[in-house]
mmCIF file of C-alpha atoms in Angstrom:
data_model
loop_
_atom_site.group_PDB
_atom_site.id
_atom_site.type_symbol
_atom_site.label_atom_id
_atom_site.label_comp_id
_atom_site.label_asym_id
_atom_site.label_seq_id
_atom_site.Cartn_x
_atom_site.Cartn_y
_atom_site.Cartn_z
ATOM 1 C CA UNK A 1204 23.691 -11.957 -104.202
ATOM 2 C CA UNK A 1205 20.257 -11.573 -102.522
ATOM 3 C CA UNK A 1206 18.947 -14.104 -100.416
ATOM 4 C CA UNK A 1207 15.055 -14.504 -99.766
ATOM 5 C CA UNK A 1208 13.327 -16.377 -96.738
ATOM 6 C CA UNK A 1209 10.444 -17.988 -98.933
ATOM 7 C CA UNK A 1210 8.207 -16.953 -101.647
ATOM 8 C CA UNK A 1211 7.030 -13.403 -102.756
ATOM 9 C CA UNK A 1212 3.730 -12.761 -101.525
ATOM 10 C CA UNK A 1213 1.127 -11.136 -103.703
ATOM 11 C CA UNK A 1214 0.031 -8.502 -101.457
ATOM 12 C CA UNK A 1215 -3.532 -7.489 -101.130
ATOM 13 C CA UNK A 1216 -3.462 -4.067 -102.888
ATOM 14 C CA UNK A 1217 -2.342 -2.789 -105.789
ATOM 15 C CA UNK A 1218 0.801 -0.007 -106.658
ATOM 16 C CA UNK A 1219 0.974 2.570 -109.129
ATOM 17 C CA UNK A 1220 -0.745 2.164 -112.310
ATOM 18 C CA UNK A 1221 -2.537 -0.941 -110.711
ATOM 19 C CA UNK A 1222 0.864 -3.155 -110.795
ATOM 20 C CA UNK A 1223 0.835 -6.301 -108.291
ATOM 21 C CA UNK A 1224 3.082 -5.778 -105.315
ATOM 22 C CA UNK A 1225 4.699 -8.346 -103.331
ATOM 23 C CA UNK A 1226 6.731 -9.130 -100.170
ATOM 24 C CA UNK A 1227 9.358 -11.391 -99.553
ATOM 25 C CA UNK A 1228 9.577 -12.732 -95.825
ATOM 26 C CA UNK A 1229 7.116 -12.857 -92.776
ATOM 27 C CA UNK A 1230 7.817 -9.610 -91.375
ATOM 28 C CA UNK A 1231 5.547 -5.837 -90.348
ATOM 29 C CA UNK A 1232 4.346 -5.412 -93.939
ATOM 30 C CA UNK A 1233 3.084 -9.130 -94.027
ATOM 31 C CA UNK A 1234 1.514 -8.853 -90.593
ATOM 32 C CA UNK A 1235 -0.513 -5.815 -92.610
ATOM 33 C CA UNK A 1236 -1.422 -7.638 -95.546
ATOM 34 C CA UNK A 1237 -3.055 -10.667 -93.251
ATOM 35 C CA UNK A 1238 -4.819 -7.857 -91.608
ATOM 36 C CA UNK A 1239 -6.016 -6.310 -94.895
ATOM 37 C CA UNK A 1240 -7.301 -9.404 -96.352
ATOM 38 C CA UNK A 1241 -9.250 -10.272 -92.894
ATOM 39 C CA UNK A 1242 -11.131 -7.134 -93.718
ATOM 40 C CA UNK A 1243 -11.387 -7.718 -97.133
ATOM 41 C CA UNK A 1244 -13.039 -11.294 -96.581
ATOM 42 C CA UNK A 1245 -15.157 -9.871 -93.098
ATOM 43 C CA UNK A 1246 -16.578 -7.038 -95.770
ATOM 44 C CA UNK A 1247 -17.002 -9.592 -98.528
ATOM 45 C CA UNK A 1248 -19.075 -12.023 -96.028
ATOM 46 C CA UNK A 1249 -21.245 -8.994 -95.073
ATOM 47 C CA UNK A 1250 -21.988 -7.850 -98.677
ATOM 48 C CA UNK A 1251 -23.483 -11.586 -99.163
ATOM 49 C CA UNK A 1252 -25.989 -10.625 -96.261
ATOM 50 C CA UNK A 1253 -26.800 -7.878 -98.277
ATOM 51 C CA UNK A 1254 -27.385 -9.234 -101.351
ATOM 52 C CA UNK A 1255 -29.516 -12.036 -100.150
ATOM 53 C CA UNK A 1256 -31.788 -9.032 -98.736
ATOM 54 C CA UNK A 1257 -31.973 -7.197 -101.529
ATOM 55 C CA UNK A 1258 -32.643 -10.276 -103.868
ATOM 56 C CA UNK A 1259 -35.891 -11.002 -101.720
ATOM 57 C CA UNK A 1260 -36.927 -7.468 -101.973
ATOM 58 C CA UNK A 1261 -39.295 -7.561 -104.873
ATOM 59 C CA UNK A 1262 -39.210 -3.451 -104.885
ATOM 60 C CA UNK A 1263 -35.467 -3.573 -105.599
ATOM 61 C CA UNK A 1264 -34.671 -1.041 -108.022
ATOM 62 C CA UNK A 1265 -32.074 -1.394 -111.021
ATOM 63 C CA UNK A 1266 -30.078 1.040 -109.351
ATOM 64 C CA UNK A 1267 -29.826 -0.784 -105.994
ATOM 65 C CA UNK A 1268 -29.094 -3.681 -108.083
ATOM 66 C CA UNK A 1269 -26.253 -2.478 -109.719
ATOM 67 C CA UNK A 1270 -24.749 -0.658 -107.386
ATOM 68 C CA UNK A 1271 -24.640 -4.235 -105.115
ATOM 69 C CA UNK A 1272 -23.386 -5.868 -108.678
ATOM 70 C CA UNK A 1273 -20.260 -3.197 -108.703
ATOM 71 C CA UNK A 1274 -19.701 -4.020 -104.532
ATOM 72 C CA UNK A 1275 -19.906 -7.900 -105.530
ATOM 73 C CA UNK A 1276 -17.389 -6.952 -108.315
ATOM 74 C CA UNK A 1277 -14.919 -5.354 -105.852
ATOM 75 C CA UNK A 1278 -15.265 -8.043 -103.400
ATOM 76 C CA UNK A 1279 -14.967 -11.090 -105.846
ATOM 77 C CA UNK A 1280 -11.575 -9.386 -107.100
ATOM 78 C CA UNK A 1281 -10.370 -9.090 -103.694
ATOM 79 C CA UNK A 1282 -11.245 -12.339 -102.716
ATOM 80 C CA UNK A 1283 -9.879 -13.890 -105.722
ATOM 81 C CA UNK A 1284 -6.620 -12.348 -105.218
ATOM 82 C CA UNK A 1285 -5.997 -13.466 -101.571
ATOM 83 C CA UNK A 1286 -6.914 -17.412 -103.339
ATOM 84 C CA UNK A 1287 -4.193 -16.623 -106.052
ATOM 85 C CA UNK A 1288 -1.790 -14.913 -103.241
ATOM 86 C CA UNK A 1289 -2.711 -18.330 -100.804
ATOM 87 C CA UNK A 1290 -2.365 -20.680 -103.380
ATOM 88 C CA UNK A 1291 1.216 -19.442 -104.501
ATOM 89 C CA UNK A 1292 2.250 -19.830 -101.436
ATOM 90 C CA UNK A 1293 0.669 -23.038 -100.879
ATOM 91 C CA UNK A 1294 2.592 -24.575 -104.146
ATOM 92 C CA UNK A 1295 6.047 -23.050 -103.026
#
């Protein structure tokens, strides 16, 4: 029989074929993924910056536009996976 120390943890990347991973326990490997996500949100805070520039640059081009609408893509994924990976562990 297998004993845990608390809930899996949803970690902040993806495996193979874009499966969810998860760790069980607070140890190296959870250290990482609380590293990971700090980036993830520092990057995600910066991109805002960004886009408020770019939205009060009238010569924007649709290009720049959707290139910052792919990065806000990325970054609202990331972000909403730390919430779900926070949240589980909130509710365990």
């Amino acid at each position: 029989m297998r004993h845990t120390s608390g809930p899996a943890r949803l970690l902040p990347w993806s495996g193979p074929e874009g499966r969810p991973c998860y760790v069980v326990g607070d140890g190296y490997l959870s250290r990482v993924a609380d590293h990971v996500e700090g980036v993830q949100l520092s990057m995600a805070d910066e991109l805002l910056g960004h886009v408020d520039d770019l939205l009060g640059d009238r010569r924007a081009t649709a290009e720049q536009l959707r290139y910052v609408v792919e990065r806000m893509a990325e970054a609202l994924r990331d972000v909403h996976r730390i919430a779900r990976s926070r949240g589980e562990r909130l509710g365990a």
